[in-house]
Coordinates of C-alpha atoms and ligand atoms in Angstrom, one line a residue:
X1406 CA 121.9 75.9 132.5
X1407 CA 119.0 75.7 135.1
X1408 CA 117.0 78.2 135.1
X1409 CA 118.2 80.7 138.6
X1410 CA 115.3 81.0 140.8
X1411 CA 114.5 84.8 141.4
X1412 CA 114.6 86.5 145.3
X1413 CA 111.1 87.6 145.8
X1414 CA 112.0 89.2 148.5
X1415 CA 114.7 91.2 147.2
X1416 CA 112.1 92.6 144.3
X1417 CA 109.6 93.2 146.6
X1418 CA 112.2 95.6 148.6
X1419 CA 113.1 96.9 145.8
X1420 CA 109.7 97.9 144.7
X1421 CA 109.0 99.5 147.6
X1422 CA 112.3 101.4 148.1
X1423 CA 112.1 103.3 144.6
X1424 CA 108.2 103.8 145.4
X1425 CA 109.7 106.2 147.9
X1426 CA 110.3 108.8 145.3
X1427 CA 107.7 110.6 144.3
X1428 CA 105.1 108.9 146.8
X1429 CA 102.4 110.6 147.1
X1430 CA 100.6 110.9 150.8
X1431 CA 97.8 108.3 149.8
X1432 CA 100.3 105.7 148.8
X1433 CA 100.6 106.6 145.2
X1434 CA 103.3 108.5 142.6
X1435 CA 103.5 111.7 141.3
X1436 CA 106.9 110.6 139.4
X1437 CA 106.4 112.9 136.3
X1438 CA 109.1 112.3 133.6
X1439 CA 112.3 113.9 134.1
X1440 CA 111.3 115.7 137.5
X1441 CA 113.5 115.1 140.6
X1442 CA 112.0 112.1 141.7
X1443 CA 112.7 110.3 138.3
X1444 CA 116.0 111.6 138.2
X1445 CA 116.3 109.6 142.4
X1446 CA 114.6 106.8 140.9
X1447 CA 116.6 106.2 138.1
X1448 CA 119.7 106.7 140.1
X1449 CA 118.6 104.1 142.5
X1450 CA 118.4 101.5 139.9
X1451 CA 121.8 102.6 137.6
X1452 CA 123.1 102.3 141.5
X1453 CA 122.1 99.0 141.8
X1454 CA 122.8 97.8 138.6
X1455 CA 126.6 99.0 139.0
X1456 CA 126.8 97.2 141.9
X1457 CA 126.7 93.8 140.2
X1458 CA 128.9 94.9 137.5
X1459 CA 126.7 96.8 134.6
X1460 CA 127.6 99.1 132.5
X1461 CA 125.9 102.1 132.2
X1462 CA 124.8 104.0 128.6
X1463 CA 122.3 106.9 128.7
X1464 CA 121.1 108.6 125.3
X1465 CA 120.2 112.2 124.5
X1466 CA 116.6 111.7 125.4
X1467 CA 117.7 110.3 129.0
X1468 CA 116.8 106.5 128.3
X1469 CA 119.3 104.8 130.5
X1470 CA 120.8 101.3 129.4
X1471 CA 121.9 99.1 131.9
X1472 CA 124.2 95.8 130.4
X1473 CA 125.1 92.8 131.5
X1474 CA 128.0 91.4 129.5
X1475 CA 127.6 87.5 127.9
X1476 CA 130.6 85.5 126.7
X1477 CA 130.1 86.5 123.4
X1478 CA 130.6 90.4 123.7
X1479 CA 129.9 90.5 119.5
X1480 CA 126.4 89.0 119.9
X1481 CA 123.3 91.5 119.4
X1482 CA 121.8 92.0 122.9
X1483 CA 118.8 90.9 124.7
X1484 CA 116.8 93.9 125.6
X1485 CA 114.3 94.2 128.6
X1486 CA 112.6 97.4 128.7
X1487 CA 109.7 99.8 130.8
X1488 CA 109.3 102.8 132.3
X1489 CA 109.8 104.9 135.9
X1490 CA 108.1 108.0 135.1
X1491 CA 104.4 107.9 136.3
X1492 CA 101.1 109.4 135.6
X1493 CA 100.3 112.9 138.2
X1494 CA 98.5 110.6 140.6
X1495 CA 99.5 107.6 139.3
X1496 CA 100.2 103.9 140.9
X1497 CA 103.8 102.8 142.2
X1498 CA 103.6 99.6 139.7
X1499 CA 102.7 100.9 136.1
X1500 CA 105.9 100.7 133.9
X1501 CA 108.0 100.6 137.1
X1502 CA 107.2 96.7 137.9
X1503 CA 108.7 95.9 134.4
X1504 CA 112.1 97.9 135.5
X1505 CA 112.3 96.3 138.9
X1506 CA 111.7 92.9 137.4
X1507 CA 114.3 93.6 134.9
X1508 CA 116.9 94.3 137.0
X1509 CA 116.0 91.6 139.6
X1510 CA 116.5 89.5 136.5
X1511 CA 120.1 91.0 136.5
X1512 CA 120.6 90.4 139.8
X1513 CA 119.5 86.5 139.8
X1514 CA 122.0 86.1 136.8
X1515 CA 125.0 87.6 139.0
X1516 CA 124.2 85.8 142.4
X1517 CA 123.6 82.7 141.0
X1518 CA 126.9 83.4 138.8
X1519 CA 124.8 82.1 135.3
X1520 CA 126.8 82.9 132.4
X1521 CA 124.6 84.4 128.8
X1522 CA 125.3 84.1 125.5
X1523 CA 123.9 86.8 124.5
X1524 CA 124.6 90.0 126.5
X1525 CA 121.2 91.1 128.7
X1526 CA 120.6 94.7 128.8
X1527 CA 117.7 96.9 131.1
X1528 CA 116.4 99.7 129.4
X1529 CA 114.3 102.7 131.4
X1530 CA 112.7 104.1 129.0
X1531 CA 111.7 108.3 129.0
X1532 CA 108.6 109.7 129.3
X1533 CA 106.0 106.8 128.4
X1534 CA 103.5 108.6 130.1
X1535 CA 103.3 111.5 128.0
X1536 CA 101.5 113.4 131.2
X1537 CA 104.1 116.2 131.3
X1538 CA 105.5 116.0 128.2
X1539 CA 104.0 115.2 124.6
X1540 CA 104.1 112.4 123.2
X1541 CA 103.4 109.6 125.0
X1542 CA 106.5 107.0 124.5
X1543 CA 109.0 109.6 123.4
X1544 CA 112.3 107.9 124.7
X1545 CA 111.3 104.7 123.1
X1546 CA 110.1 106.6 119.7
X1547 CA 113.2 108.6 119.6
X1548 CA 115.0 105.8 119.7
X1549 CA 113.6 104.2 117.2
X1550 CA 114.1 107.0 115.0
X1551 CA 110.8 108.7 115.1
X1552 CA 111.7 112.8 116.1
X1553 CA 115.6 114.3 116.3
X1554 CA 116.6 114.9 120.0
X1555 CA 116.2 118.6 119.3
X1556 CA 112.7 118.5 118.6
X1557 CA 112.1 116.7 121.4
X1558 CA 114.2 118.4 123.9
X1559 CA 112.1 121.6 123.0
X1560 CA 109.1 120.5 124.0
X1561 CA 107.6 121.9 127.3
X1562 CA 105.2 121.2 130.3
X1563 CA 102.2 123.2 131.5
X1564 CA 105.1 126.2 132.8
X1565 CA 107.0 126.3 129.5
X1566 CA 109.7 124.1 131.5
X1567 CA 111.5 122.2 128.3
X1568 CA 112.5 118.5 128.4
X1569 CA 116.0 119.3 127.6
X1570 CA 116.9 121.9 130.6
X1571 CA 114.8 118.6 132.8
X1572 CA 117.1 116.0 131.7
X1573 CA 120.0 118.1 132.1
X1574 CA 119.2 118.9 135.6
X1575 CA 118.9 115.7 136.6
X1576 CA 122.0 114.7 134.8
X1577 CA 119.9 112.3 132.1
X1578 CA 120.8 114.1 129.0
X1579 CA 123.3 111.5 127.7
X1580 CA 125.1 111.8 125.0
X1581 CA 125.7 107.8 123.9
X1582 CA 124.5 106.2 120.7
X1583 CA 122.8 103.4 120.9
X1584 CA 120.6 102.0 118.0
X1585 CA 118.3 99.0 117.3
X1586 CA 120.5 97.2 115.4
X1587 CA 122.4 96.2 119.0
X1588 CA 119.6 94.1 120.0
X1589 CA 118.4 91.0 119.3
X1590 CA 115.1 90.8 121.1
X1591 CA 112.8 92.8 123.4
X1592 CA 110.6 91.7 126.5
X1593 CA 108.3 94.1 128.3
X1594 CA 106.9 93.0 131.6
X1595 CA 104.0 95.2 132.7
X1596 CA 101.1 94.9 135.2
X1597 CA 97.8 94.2 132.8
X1598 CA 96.1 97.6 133.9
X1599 CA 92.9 95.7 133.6
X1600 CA 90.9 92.9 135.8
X1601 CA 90.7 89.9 133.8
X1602 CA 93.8 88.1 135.2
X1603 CA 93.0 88.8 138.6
X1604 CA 89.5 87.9 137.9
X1605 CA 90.0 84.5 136.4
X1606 CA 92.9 83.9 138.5
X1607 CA 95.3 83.3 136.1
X1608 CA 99.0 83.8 136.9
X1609 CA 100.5 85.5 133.6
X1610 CA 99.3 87.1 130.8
X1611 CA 100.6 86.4 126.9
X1612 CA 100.6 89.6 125.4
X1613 CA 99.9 88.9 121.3
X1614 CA 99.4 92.7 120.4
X1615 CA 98.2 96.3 121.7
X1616 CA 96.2 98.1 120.1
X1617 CA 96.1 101.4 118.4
X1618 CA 96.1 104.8 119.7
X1619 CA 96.1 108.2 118.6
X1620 CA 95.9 111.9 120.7
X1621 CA 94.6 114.9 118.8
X1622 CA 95.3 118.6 120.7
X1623 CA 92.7 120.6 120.3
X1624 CA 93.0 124.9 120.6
X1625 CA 89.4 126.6 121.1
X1626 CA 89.8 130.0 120.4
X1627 CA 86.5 132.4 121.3
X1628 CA 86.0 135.6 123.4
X1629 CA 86.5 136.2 127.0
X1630 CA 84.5 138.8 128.6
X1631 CA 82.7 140.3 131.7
X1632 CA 80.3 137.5 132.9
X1633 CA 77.8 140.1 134.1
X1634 CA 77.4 141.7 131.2
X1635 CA 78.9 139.6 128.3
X1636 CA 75.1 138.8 126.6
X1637 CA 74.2 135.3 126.5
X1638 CA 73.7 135.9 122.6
X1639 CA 76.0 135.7 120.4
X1640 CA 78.9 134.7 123.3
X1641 CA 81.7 132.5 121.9
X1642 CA 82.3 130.6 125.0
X1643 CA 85.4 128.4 124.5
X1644 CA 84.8 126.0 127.9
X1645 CA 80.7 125.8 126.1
X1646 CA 82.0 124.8 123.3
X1647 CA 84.7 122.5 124.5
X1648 CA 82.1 121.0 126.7
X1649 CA 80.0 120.1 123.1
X1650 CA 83.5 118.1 121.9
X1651 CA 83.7 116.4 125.5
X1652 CA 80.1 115.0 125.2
X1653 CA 80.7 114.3 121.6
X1654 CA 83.9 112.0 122.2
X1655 CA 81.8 110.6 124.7
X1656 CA 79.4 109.6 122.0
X1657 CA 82.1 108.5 119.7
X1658 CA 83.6 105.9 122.1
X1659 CA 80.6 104.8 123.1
X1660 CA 80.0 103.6 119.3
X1661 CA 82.5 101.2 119.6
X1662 CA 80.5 98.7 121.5
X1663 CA 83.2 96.4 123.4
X1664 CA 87.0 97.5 123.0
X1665 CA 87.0 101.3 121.4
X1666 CA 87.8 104.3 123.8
X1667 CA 87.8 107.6 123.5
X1668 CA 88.8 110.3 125.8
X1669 CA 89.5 113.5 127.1
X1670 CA 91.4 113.6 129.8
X1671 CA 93.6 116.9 129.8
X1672 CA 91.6 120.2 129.8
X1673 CA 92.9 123.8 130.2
X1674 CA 90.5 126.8 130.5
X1675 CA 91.7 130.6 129.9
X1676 CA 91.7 132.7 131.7
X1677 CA 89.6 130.2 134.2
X1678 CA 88.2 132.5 136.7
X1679 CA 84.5 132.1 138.1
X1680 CA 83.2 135.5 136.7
X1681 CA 85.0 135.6 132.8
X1682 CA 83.5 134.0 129.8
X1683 CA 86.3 131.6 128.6
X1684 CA 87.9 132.9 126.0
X1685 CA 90.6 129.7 125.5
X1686 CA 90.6 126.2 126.3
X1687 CA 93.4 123.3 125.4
X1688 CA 91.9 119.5 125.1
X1689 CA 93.4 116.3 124.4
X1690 CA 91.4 113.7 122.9
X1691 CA 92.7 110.0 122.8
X1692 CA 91.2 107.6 120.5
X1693 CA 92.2 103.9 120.8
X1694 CA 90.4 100.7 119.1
X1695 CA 92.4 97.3 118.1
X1696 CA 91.5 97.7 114.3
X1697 CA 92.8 100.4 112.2
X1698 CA 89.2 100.7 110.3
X1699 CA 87.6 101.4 112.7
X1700 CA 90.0 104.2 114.4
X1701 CA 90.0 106.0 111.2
X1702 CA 86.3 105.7 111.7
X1703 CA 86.4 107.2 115.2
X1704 CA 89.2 109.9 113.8
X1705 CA 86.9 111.2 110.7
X1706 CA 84.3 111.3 113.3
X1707 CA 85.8 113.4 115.7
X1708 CA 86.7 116.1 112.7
X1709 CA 83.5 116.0 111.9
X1710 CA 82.2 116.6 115.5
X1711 CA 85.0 119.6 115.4
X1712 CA 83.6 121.5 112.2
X1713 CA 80.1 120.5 113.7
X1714 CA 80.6 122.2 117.0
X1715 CA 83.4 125.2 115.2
X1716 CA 80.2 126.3 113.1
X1717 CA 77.4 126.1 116.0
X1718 CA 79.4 128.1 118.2
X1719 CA 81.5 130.4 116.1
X1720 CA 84.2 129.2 118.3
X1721 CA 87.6 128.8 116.3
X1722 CA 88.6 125.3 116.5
X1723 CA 92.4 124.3 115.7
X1724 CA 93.6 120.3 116.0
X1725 CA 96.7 118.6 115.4
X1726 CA 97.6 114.8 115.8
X1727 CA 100.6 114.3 118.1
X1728 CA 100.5 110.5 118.6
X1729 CA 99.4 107.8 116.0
X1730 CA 100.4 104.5 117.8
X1731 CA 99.1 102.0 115.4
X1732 CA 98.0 98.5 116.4
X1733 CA 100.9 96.0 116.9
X1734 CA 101.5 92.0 116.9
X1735 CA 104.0 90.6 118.3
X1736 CA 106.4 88.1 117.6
X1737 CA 104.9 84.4 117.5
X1738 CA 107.7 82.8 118.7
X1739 CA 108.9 85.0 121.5
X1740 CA 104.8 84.4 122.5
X1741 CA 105.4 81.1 122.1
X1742 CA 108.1 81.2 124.4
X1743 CA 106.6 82.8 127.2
X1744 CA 103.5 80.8 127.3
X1745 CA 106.4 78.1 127.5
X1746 CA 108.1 79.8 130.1
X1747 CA 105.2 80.5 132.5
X1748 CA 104.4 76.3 131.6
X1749 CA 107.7 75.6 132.6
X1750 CA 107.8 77.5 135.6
X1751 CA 104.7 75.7 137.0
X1752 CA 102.3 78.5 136.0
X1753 CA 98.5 79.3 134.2
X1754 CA 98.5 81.6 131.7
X1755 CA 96.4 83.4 128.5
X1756 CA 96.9 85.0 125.8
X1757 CA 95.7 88.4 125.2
X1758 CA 95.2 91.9 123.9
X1759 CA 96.8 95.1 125.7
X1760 CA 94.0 97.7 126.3
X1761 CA 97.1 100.2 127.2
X1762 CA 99.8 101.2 125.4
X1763 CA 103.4 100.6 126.0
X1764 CA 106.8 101.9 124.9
X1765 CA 106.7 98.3 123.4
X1766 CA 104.8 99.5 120.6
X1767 CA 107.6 101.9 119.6
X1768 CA 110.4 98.9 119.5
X1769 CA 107.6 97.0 117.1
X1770 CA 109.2 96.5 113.6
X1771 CA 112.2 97.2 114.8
X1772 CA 113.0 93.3 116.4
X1773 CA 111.2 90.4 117.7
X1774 CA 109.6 91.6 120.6
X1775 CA 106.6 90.7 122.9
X1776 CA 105.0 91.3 126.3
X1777 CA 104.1 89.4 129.7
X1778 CA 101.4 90.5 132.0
X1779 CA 101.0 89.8 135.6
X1780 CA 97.5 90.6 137.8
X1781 CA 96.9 94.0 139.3
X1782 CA 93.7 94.2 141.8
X1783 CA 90.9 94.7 140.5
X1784 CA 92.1 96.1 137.5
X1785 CA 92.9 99.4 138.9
X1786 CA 95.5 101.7 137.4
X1787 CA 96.5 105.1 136.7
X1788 CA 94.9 106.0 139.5
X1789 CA 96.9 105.8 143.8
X1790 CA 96.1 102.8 144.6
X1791 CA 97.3 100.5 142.0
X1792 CA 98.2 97.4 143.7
X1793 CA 100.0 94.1 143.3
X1794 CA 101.1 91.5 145.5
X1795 CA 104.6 89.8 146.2
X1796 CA 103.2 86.7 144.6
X1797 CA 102.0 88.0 141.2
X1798 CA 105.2 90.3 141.2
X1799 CA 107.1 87.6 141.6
X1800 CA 105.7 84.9 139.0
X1801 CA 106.2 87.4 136.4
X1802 CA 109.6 87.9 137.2
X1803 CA 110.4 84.5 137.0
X1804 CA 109.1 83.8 133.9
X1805 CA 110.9 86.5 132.4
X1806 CA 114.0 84.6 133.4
X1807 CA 112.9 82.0 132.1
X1808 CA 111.7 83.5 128.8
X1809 CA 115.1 85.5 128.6
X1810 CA 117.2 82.5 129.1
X1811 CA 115.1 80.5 126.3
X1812 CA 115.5 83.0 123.7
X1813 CA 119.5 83.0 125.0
X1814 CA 120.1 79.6 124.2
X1815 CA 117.8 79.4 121.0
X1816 CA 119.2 82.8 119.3
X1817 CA 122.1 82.2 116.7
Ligands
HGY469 O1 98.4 105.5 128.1 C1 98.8 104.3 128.2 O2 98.2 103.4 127.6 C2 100.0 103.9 129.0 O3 99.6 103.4 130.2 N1 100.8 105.1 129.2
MN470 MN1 103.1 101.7 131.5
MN471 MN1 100.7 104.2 132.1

């Protein structure tokens, strides 16, 4: 079978229709996961994967599998996955590119009537982001067996909202099984989050592993009082304190000459008004380095910088892991395959290392799986304005066709 050209156009409209939900006024997304405007955005892509004939399955946590039947309605599926939820001011392609190219991958299959072996199935995957609700890649690691649907369903946002009542009200909170062993394969397409395509101008990126992360929450328990007359002695300033473990993670990533990172990026203070001493703040610190030695590295010294600043201050310090996303390889020949595919559709490409993690890296171990990256400018993401253009969105989708259709006709 020749390989069915992709409709740029089409994809590009359909990137900028579901942008509409959630937009923020300076062209971003504030699509947290299982709000309202993931609930509209999911709807718009079951809506137009039913329109060329998929089925639709939706698990407890809300993932929401779109399938495309093959002639052989026995044989373990192809599964493309990403995401639709988005970071509070986040950019309209992170996760969302990879669902958009999935289904224009659908769509190309129908209009240009090409018949699979294997069936093809979309996944949009729940919550990668992790911003509203912890962890980070919950739909993926629930379906992969990680936490019950009842643990996760309990966990709550910044208003004691809980997943579960979210899901439900945006009628997400399925109720069909479905399990790894249905699948044959996984591709993720994703934008690379990072400038090195874009700077060397190279079309696509071969994803051969993303490396480990892990988020610690940290409670620091002191004593709020008067400002004015709270004495500067013997205060236990939780936000002073906090402010210590902020510099000190600081110090800690900065270690890791190169590829280590480390993080805090979610801070609350209590009671956080301009004339109490804080009595409680809430942190999250991320960690993430390619090689497990030298996270655990990071990781004893972050406890160590805890008990450090816990006895200096007198402040009570509290941590728990929540996330430990170890580093994963993917699967030589599906990277084969795609440096194959973007050959054979006439484009450059290199391998390479994810810097951010991806539900991908819950499906690891689970099947052969890998990942293609396409450009984003100037490496920007996570941030409003995350960009693409029609070009690079369109490359990648065609080499996931291409990729897709490979693995079809090479799976037993
Ligand atoms: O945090 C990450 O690496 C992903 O983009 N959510
Ligand atoms: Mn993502
Ligand atoms: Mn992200």
């Amino acid at each position: 079978m020749t390989t069915p050209s992709i409709d740029s156009a089409r994809l590009w409209t359909s990137l900028t229709e579901v942008s509409r939900y959630g937009a923020t006024p300076a062209g971003g997304l504030n699509r947290l996961a299982a709000s309202i405007f993931d609930g509209q955005a999911r709807d718009y892509v079951v809506a137009a994967a039913t329109e060329i004939g998929c089925t639709v399955r939706i698990d407890p946590l809300g993932n929401t599998f779109l399938r495309r039947e093959g002639t052989d309605h026995k044989a373990k599926a192809i599964l493309i996955g990403s995401h639709l939820d988005s970071q509070p001011l986040g950019g309209k392609y992170d996760g969302i590119y990879g669902v958009m190219a999935g289904l224009e991958l659908l769509q190309s299959l129908q209009t240009s009537n090409s018949v699979t072996t294997h069936p093809i199935e979309v996944v949009v995957w729940t919550n990668e982001e992790g911003a509203r609700f912890s962890p980070a890649m919950m739909g993926a690691a629930y379906f992969a067996g990680k936490f019950s649907a009842e643990e996760l369903h309990s966990r709550t946002d910044v208003e004691g909202v809980t997943l579960g009542e979210s899901l439900r009200a945006i009628n997400y909170l399925g109720s069909d099984f479905v399990s790894p062993d249905q699948f044959a394969s996984y591709f993720e397409i994703h934008i690379e989050q990072g400038p090195i395509l874009e700077r060397e101008g190279i079309d696509i990126g071969v994803v051969t592993a993303v490396q480990g992360m892990r988020w610690f929450r940290v409670q620091l328990s002191g004593q709020s009082g008067h400002s004015g007359t709270y004495p500067m002695e013997g205060r236990r300033d939780a936000l002073a304190a906090a402010a210590q473990i902020v510099s000190g993670v600081q110090t800690i990533g900065l270690a890791q000459p190169e590829i280590g990172r480390a993080t805090v990026g979610h801070l609350l203070v209590t009671p956080n008004s301009p004339n109490v001493v804080p009595g409680n703040v809430e942190l999250m610190v991320e960690l993430r380095h390619p090689e497990v030695l030298a996270l655990n590295t990071m990781t004893d010294e972050l406890h160590a910088l805890l008990k450090t600043v816990e006895s200096r201050t007198g402040v009570v310090i509290e941590v728990k892991q929540e996330l430990d996303s170890a580093t994963i390889h993917f699967t030589p020949e599906l990277i084969d395959i795609v440096e194959a595919s973007a050959t054979a559709s006439g484009m450059s490409s290199t391998r390479m290392i994810s810097g951010a993690g991806h539900d991908a890296c819950q499906i690891a171990g689970l099947m052969p799986l890998t990942m293609i990256f396409i450009p984003c400018v100037d490496g920007i993401s996570h941030a409003e304005n995350e960009d693409i253009t029609q070009v690079w969105a369109a490359n990648g989708a065609q080499v996931l066709v291409e990729a897709v259709l490979q693995v079809d006709s090479h799976l037993k």
